[in-house]
Coordinates of C-alpha atoms and ligand atoms in Angstrom, one line a residue:
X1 CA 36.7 16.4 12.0
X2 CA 40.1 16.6 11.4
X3 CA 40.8 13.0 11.0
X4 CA 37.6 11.7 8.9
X5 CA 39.5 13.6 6.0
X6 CA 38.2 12.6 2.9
X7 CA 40.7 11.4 0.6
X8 CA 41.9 13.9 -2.3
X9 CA 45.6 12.9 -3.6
X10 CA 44.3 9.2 -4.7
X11 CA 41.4 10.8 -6.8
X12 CA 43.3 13.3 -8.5
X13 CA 45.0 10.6 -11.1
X14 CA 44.3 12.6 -13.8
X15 CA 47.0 12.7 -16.4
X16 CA 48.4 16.2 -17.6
X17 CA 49.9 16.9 -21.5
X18 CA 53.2 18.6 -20.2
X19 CA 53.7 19.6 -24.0
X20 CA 51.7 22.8 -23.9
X21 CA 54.5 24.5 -23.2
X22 CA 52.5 28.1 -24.5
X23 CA 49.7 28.0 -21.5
X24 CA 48.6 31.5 -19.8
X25 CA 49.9 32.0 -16.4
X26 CA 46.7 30.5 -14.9
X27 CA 47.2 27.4 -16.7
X28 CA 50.4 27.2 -16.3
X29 CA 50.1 27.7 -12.5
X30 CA 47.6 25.2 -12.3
X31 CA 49.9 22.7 -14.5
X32 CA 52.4 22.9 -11.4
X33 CA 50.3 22.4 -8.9
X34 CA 48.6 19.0 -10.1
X35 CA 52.4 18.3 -10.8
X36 CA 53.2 19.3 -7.2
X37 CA 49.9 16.5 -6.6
X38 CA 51.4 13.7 -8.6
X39 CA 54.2 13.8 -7.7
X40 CA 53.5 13.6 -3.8
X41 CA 51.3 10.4 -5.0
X42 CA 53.9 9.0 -6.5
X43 CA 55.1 8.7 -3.0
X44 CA 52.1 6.1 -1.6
X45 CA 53.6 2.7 -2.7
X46 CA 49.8 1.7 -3.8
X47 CA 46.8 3.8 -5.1
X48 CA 43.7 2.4 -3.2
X49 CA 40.2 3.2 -5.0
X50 CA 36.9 1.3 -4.5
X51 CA 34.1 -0.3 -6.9
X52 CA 30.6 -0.7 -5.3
X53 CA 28.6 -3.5 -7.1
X54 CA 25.6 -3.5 -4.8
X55 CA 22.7 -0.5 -5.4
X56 CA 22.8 2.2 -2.7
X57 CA 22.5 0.8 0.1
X58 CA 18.9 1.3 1.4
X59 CA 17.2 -0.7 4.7
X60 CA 13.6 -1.3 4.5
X61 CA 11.4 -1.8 7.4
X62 CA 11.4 0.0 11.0
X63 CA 15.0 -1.0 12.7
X64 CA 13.2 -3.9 14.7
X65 CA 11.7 -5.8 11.7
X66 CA 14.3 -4.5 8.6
X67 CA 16.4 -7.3 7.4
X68 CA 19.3 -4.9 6.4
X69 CA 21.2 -4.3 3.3
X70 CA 23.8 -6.0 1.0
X71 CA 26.4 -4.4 -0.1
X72 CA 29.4 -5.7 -2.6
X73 CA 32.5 -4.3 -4.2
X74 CA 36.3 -4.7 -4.9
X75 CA 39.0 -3.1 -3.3
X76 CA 40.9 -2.0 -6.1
X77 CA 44.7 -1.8 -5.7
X78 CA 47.6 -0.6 -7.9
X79 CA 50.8 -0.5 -7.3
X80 CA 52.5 2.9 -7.9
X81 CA 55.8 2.3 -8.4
X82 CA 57.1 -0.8 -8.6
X83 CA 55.9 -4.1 -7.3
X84 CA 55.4 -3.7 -3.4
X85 CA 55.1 -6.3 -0.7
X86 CA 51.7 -5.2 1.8
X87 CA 51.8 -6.4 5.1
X88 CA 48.0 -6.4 5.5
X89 CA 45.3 -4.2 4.3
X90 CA 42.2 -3.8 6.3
X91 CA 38.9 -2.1 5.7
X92 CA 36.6 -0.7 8.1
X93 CA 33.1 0.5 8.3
X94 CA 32.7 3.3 9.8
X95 CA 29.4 5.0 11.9
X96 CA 30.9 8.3 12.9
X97 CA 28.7 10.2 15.1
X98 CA 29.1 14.1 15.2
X99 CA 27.4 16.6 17.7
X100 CA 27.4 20.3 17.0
X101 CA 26.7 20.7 20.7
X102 CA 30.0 19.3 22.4
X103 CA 30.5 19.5 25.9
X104 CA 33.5 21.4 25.4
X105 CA 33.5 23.7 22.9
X106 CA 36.0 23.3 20.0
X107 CA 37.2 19.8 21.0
X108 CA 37.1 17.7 18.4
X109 CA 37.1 14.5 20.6
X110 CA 34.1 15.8 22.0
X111 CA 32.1 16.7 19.0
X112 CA 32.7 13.4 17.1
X113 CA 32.6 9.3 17.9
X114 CA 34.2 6.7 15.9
X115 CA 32.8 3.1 15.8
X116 CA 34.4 0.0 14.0
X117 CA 30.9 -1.7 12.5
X118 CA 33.1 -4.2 11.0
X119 CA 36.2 -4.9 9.3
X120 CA 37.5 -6.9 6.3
X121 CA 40.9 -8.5 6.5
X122 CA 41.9 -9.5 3.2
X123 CA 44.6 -11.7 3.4
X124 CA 46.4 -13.3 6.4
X125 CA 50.3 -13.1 5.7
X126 CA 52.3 -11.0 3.5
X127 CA 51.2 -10.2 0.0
X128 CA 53.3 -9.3 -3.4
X129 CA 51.2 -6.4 -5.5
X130 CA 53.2 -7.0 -8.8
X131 CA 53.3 -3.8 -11.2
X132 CA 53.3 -5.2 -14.1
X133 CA 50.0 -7.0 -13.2
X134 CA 48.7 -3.1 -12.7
X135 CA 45.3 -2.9 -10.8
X136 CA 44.5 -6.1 -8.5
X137 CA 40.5 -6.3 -7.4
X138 CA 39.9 -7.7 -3.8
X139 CA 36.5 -8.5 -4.0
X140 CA 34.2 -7.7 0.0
X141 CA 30.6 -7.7 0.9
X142 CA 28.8 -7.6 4.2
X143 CA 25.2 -7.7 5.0
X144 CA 24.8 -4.6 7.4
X145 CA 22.5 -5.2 10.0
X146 CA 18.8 -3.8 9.4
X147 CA 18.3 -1.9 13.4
X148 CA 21.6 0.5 13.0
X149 CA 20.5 3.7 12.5
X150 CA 20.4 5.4 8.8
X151 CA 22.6 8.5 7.9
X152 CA 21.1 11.0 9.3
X153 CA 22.0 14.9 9.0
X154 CA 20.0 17.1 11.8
X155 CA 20.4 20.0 12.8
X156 CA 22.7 19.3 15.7
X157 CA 23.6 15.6 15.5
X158 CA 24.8 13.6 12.4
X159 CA 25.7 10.2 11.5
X160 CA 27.3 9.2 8.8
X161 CA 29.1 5.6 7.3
X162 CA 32.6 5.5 5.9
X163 CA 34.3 2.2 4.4
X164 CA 37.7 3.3 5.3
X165 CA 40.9 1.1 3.9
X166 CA 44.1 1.3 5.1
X167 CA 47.0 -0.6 3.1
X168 CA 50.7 -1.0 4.9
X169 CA 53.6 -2.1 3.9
X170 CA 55.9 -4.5 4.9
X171 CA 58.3 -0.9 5.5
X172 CA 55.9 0.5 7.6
X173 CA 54.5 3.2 4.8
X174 CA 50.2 3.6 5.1
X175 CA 48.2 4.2 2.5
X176 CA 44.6 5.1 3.1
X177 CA 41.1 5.7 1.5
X178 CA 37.5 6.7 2.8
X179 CA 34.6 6.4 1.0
X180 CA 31.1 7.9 2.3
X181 CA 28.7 4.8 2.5
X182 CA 25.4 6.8 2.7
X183 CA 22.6 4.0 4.3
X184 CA 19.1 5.3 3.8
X185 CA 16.0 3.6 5.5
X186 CA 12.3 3.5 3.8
X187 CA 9.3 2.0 5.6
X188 CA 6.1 0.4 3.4
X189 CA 3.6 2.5 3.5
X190 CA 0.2 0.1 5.0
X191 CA -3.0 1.2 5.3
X192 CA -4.3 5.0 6.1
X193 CA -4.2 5.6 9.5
X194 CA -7.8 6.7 11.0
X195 CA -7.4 8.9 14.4
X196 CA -10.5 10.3 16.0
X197 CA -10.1 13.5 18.4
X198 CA -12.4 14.6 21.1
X199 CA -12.6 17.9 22.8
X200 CA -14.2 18.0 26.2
X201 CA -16.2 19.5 26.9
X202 CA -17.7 20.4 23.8
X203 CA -19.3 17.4 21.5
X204 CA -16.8 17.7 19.0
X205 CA -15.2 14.7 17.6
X206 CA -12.5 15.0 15.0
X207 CA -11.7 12.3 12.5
X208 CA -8.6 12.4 11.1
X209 CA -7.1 10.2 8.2
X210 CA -3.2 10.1 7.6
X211 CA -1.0 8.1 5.3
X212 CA 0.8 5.6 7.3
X213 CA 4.4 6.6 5.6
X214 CA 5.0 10.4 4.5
X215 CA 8.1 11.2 2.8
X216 CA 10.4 14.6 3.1
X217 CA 9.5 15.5 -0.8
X218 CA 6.2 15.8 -2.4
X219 CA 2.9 16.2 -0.6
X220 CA 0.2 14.3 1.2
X221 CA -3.6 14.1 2.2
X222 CA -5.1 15.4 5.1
X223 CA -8.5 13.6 5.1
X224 CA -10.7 15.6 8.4
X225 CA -14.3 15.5 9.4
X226 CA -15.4 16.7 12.0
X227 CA -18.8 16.2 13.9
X228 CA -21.2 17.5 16.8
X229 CA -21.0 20.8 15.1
X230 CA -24.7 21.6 15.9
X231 CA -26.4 21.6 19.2
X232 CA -30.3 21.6 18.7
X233 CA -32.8 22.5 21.1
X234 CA -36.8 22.7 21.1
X235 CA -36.9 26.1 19.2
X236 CA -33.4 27.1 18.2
X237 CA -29.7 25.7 17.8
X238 CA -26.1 26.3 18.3
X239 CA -23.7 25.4 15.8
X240 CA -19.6 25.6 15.9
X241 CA -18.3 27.1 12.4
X242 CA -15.1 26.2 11.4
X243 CA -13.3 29.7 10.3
X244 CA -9.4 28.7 10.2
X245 CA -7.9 25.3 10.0
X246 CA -3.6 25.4 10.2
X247 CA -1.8 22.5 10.1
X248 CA 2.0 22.6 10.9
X249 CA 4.3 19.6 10.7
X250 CA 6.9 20.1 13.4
X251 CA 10.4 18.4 13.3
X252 CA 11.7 17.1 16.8
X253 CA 15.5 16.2 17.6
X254 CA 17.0 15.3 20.3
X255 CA 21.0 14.4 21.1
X256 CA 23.1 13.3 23.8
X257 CA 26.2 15.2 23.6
X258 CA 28.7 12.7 25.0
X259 CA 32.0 13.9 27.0
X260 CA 36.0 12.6 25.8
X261 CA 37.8 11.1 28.8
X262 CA 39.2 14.8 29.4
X263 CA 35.8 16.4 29.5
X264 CA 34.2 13.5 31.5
X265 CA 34.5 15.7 34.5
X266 CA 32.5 18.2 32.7
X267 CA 29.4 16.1 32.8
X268 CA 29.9 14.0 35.6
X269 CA 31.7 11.2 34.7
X270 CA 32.7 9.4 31.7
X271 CA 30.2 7.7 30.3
X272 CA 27.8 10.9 30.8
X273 CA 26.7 13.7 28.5
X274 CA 24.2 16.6 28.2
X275 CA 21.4 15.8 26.0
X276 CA 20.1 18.5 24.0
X277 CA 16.9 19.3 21.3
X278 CA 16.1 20.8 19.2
X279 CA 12.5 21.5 17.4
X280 CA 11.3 23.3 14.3
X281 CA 8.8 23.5 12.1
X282 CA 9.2 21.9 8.4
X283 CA 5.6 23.1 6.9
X284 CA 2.3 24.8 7.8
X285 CA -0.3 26.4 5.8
X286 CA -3.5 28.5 7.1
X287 CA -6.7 27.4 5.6
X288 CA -9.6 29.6 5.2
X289 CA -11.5 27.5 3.3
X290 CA -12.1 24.3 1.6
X291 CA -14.5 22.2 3.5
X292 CA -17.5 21.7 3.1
X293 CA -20.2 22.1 6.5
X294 CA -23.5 21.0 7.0
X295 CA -24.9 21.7 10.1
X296 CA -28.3 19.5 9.5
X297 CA -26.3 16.8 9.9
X298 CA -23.9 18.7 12.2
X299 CA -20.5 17.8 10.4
X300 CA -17.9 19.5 8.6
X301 CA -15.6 17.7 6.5
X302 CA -12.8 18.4 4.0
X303 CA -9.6 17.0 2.2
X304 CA -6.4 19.0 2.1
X305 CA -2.5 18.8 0.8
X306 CA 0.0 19.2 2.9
X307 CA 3.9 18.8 2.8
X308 CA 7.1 18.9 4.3
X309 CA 8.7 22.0 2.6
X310 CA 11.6 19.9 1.0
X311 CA 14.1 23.3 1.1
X312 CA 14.5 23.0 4.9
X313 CA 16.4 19.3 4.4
X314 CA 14.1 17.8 6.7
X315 CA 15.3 14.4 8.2
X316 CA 13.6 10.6 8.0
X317 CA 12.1 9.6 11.5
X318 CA 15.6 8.1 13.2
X319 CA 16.3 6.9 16.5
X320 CA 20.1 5.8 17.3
X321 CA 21.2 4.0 20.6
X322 CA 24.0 7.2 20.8
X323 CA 20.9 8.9 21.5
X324 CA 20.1 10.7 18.3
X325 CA 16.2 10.9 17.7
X326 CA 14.6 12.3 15.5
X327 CA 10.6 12.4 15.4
X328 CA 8.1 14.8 13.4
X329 CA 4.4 15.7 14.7
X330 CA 1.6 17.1 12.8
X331 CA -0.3 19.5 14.2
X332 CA -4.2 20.5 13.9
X333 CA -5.8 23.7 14.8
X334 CA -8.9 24.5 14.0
X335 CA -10.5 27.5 14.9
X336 CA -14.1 27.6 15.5
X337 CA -16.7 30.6 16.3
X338 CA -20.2 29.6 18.0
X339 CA -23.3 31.5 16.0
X340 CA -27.4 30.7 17.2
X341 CA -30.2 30.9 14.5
X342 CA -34.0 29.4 15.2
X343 CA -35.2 25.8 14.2
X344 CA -37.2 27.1 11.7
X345 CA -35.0 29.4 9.9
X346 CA -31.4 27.8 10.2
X347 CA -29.8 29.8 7.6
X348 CA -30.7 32.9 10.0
X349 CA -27.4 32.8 12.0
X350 CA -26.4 35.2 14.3
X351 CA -22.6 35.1 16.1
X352 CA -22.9 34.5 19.9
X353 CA -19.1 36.2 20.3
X354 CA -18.3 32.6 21.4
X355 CA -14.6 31.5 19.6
X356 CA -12.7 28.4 20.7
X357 CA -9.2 27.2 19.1
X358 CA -9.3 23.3 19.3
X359 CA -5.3 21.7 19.4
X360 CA -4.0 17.6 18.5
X361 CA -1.4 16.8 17.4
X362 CA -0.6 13.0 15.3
X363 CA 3.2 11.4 14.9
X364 CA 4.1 11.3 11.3
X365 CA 6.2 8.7 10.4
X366 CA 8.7 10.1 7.7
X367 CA 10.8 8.1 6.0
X368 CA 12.8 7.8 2.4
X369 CA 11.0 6.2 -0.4
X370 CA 11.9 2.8 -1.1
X371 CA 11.4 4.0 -5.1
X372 CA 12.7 1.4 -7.1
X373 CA 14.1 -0.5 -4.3
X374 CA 13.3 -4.2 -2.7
X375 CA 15.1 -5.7 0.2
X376 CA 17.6 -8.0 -0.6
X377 CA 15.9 -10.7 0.8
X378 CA 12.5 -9.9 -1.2
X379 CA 14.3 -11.3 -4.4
X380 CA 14.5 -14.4 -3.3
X381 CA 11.7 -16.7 -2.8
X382 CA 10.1 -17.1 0.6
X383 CA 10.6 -20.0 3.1
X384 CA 7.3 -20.9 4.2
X385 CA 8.5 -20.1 8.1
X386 CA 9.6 -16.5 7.1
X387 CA 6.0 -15.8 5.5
X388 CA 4.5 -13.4 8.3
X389 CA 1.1 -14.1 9.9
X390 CA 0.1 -10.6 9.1
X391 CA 1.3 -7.5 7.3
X392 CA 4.0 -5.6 9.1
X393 CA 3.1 -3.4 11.7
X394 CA 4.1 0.3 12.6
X395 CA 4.6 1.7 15.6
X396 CA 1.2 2.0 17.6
X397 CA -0.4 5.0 16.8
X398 CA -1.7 7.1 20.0
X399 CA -5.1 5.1 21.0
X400 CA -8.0 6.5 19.7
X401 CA -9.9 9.2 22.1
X402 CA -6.9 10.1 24.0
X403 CA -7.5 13.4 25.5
X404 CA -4.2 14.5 26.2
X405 CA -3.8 15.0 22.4
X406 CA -6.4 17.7 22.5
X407 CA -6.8 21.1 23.9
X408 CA -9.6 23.2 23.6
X409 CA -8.6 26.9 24.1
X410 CA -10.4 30.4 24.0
X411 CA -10.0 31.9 20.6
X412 CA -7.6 35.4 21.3
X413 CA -6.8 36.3 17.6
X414 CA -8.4 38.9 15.6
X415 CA -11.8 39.2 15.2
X416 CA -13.4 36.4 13.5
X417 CA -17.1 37.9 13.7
X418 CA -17.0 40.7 11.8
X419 CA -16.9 39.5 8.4
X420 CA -20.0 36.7 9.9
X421 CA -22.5 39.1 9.0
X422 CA -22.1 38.8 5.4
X423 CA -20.8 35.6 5.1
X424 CA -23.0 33.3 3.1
X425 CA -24.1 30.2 4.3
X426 CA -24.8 28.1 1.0
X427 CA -21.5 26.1 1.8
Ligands
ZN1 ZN1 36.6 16.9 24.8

C-alpha cells in the first residue's frame, strides 16, 4: 500500500532542548535523528494538520434507510518558513478498498482501489499564508451518504476512509496529509425475532427467539423450546430427549478480487475479477444441560448465553457494491436420542438405540453499538412528513417453517445411551 502512506514527518513537530549537550550515546543518537526529521520538515513550505469537530463518525440504520453522518473540522495550515503563496489546496475523501487475494500476486495495483468520495476545494485563486499570522484554520464538513459501506477489516478484504489533503504551491512544491476517517455503522435493535423450525418427518417443531441486533462484544440470549417431544400411544410412548445442544455463530465473507488494466487479461477482461470467501467460526459452545423437559406436555425448553468471542475481531454485517460481504449465521444443533417407557409408568424409560442430530441455521445481524450515539438528524425535531408510518424494518428474516433451514440427520457420535441407564429423570 505503498502510496496510502500515512503521514509521519508533519506529526513529529515536537521540539528538542539541544542544550543537553551530556546525553548517553542513545540519546544522543536519537537527538540527531529527530534533527535529521526537522530539518527535512523544514523543507515543506506548510505543515498541514487536521481538527475534527464532529463525534466519530458513526451511520445508523441499514445502508437503505441510514441518513448518514456529519462530519466537521478545520484544515489547519502553518506556514513553515516564511509566508508562502498556495496555489490550491484540496482535500479528498478517500474509500480505499484492499484485497489480500489479488489476481496477481504482489501487485499493488491489484490488491488495492482508490475512490474520490468527495473533495473540498478551499479557495478558487491563489492564496497568501502569512507567517507571522502562524496557523490559519479552513473550516470543511460534509454529510457522508448513509448506503456506503462502513470500515470494514475481514479477513481478506478491507475498506477503509482517508481525508487526504494535498497543499501546492504556486512553485510547484506538494505538501500532503492523510488522516484515517474510521465510519462505523449500528442498527436499532427492534423487537426479538421469533423463528419456528420444523423437522420432517419427525413432529418436532423448534421455536427459536433471537435479538434482532447482536453486537461483536458481550453476549446474548438464546431463547429455544422445542415441542412434539413425546409421541403417545394406547399403552406406551416415545419420547425424543434432548442430550447435546451446540450452537456456533459462523462468520461468512466474501470478495471480488478485481484485476489492474495489466492483469485484466488474467481474468478476462477489465472490469472482471475472481471472487473469493472466506468462512469461519467466531463462537460455539456444547451444551449438556440446562433445559428443562417435560415430556407430559411433550416440550423442552431453555434459555442460554451465547457470544461472539470478541478476540477473533469479528466484523459488523457489511455489504459493499466492490463486492465485499460480510454476513454471520447462527447455527443450532441439537442432538436428540429416542427412549420408550409405558403410559402408566412414564418415568420407566428405556433407550430404543434411536439418535437423530437436528440442523438450522438463523442470520444474525451484527452490527456496532450505537452507545451514546444519535443520528444527526435525530437531534433535530421531526417534520411531520419524515415521521415513519411504522418502526424501521430489518431485513426479512427467513419465513417461518422453511424447511431448507433444517436437516434432520442420524446421530454418528459417541455413544449417547450408555450413561441413559442412570440418568435421572426428575428434570
Ligand atoms: Zn495488477
Amino acid at each position: 500500500m505503498d502510496h496510502i502512506r500515512r503521514p509521519t514527518l508533519p506529526m513529529l513537530g515536537k521540539k528538542h532542548t539541544s542544550d543537553k549537550a551530556s546525553k548517553d550515546r542513545s540519546q544522543s543518537k536519537d537527538k540527531h535523528a529527530k534533527d535529521g526529521f526537522r530539518a527535512h520538515a523544514q523543507l515543506k513550505p506548510v505543515k498541514l494538520n487536521l481538527s475534527m469537530e464532529s463525534p466519530p463518525a458513526l451511520f445508523i440504520d441499514p445502508p437503505q434507510q441510514s441518513t448518514g453522518a456529519l462530519i466537521s473540522g478545520r484544515l489547519q495550515v502553518t506556514p513553515n518558513a516564511g509566508d508562502v503563496v498556495m496555489n490550491s489546496i484540496v482535500m479528498y475523501l478517500e474509500c480505499t478498498t484492499t484485497t489480500k487475494r489479488p489476481v496477481q500476486d504482489r501487485c499493488r495495483e491489484c490488491m488495492v482501489n482508490v475512490t474520490d468520495l468527495y473533495e473540498w476545494k478551499f479557495f478558487s485563486k491563489p492564496k497568501t499564508f502569512d507567517a507571522t499570522n502562524g496557523m490559519l484554520e479552513l473550516p470543511f464538513s460534509h454529510l457522508i451518504p448513509g448506503h456506503i459501506p462502513a470500515t470494514t477489516h475481514g479477513q481478506i478484504g478491507s475498506i477503509d476512509y482517508w481525508l487526504h489533503v494535498r497543499a501546492m504551491t504556486n512553485d510547484g512544491i506538494e505538501t500532503e496529509f492523510r488522516r484515517e476517517l474510521v465510519i462505523s455503522r449500528a442498527l436499532r435493535s427492534v423487537n426479538d425475532k421469533n423463528s419456528v423450525r420444523i423437522f420432517p418427518p419427525t413432529n418436532l417443531s423448534l421455536n427459536v427467539t433471537l435479538p434482532s441486533v447482536v453486537y461483536p462484544i458481550g453476549d446474548f440470549p438464546i431463547l429455544c423450546r422445542m415441542t412434539g417431544i413425546t409421541t403417545k400411544r394406547d399403552e406406551t410412548q416415545t419420547r425424543w430427549r434432548l442430550r447435546k445442544l451446540t450452537w456456533r455463530i459462523e462468520e461468512h465473507e466474501t470478495m471480488i478480487s478485481a484485476a489492474c488494466a495489466l492483469h485484466a487479461h488474467k481474468v478476462g477482461g477489465e472490469g472482471k475479477g475472481v471472487q473469493h470467501q472466506y468462512d469461519r467460526e467466531v463462537g460455539s459452545e456444547d451444551l449438556k444441560q440446562g433445559w428443562k423437559t417435560n415430556f407430559d406436555d411433550g416440550q423442552v425448553e431453555g434459555e442460554f448465553t451465547a457470544a461472539i468471542d470478541s478476540a477473533k475481531h469479528p466484523q459488523c454485517d457489511v455489504e459493499a457494491p466492490n463486492g465485499l460481504k460480510i454476513s454471520h449465521n447462527l447455527i443450532l444443533e441439537l442432538v436428540i436420542a429416542e427412549e420408550w417407557a409405558p403410559n402408566k409408568k412414564p418415568q420407566q424409560s428405556t433407550p430404543t438405540g434411536a439418535a437423530r442430530v437436528l440442523r438450522t441455521q438463523f442470520n444474525l445481524n451484527v452490527s456496532d453499538r450505537s452507545g451514546m450515539g444519535i443520528s444527526w438528524d435525530d437531534e433535530m425535531p421531526p417534520m411531520y412528513e419524515d415521521v415513519p408510518a411504522s418502526p424501521p424494518q430489518y431485513p426479512a428474516s427467513p419465513p417461518h417453517y422453511q424447511d431448507d433451514h433444517t436437516s434432520v440427520m442420524n446421530y454418528e457420535g459417541d455413544d449417547i445411551h450408555e450413561d441413559l441407564e442412570g440418568l435421572s429423570l426428575a428434570n
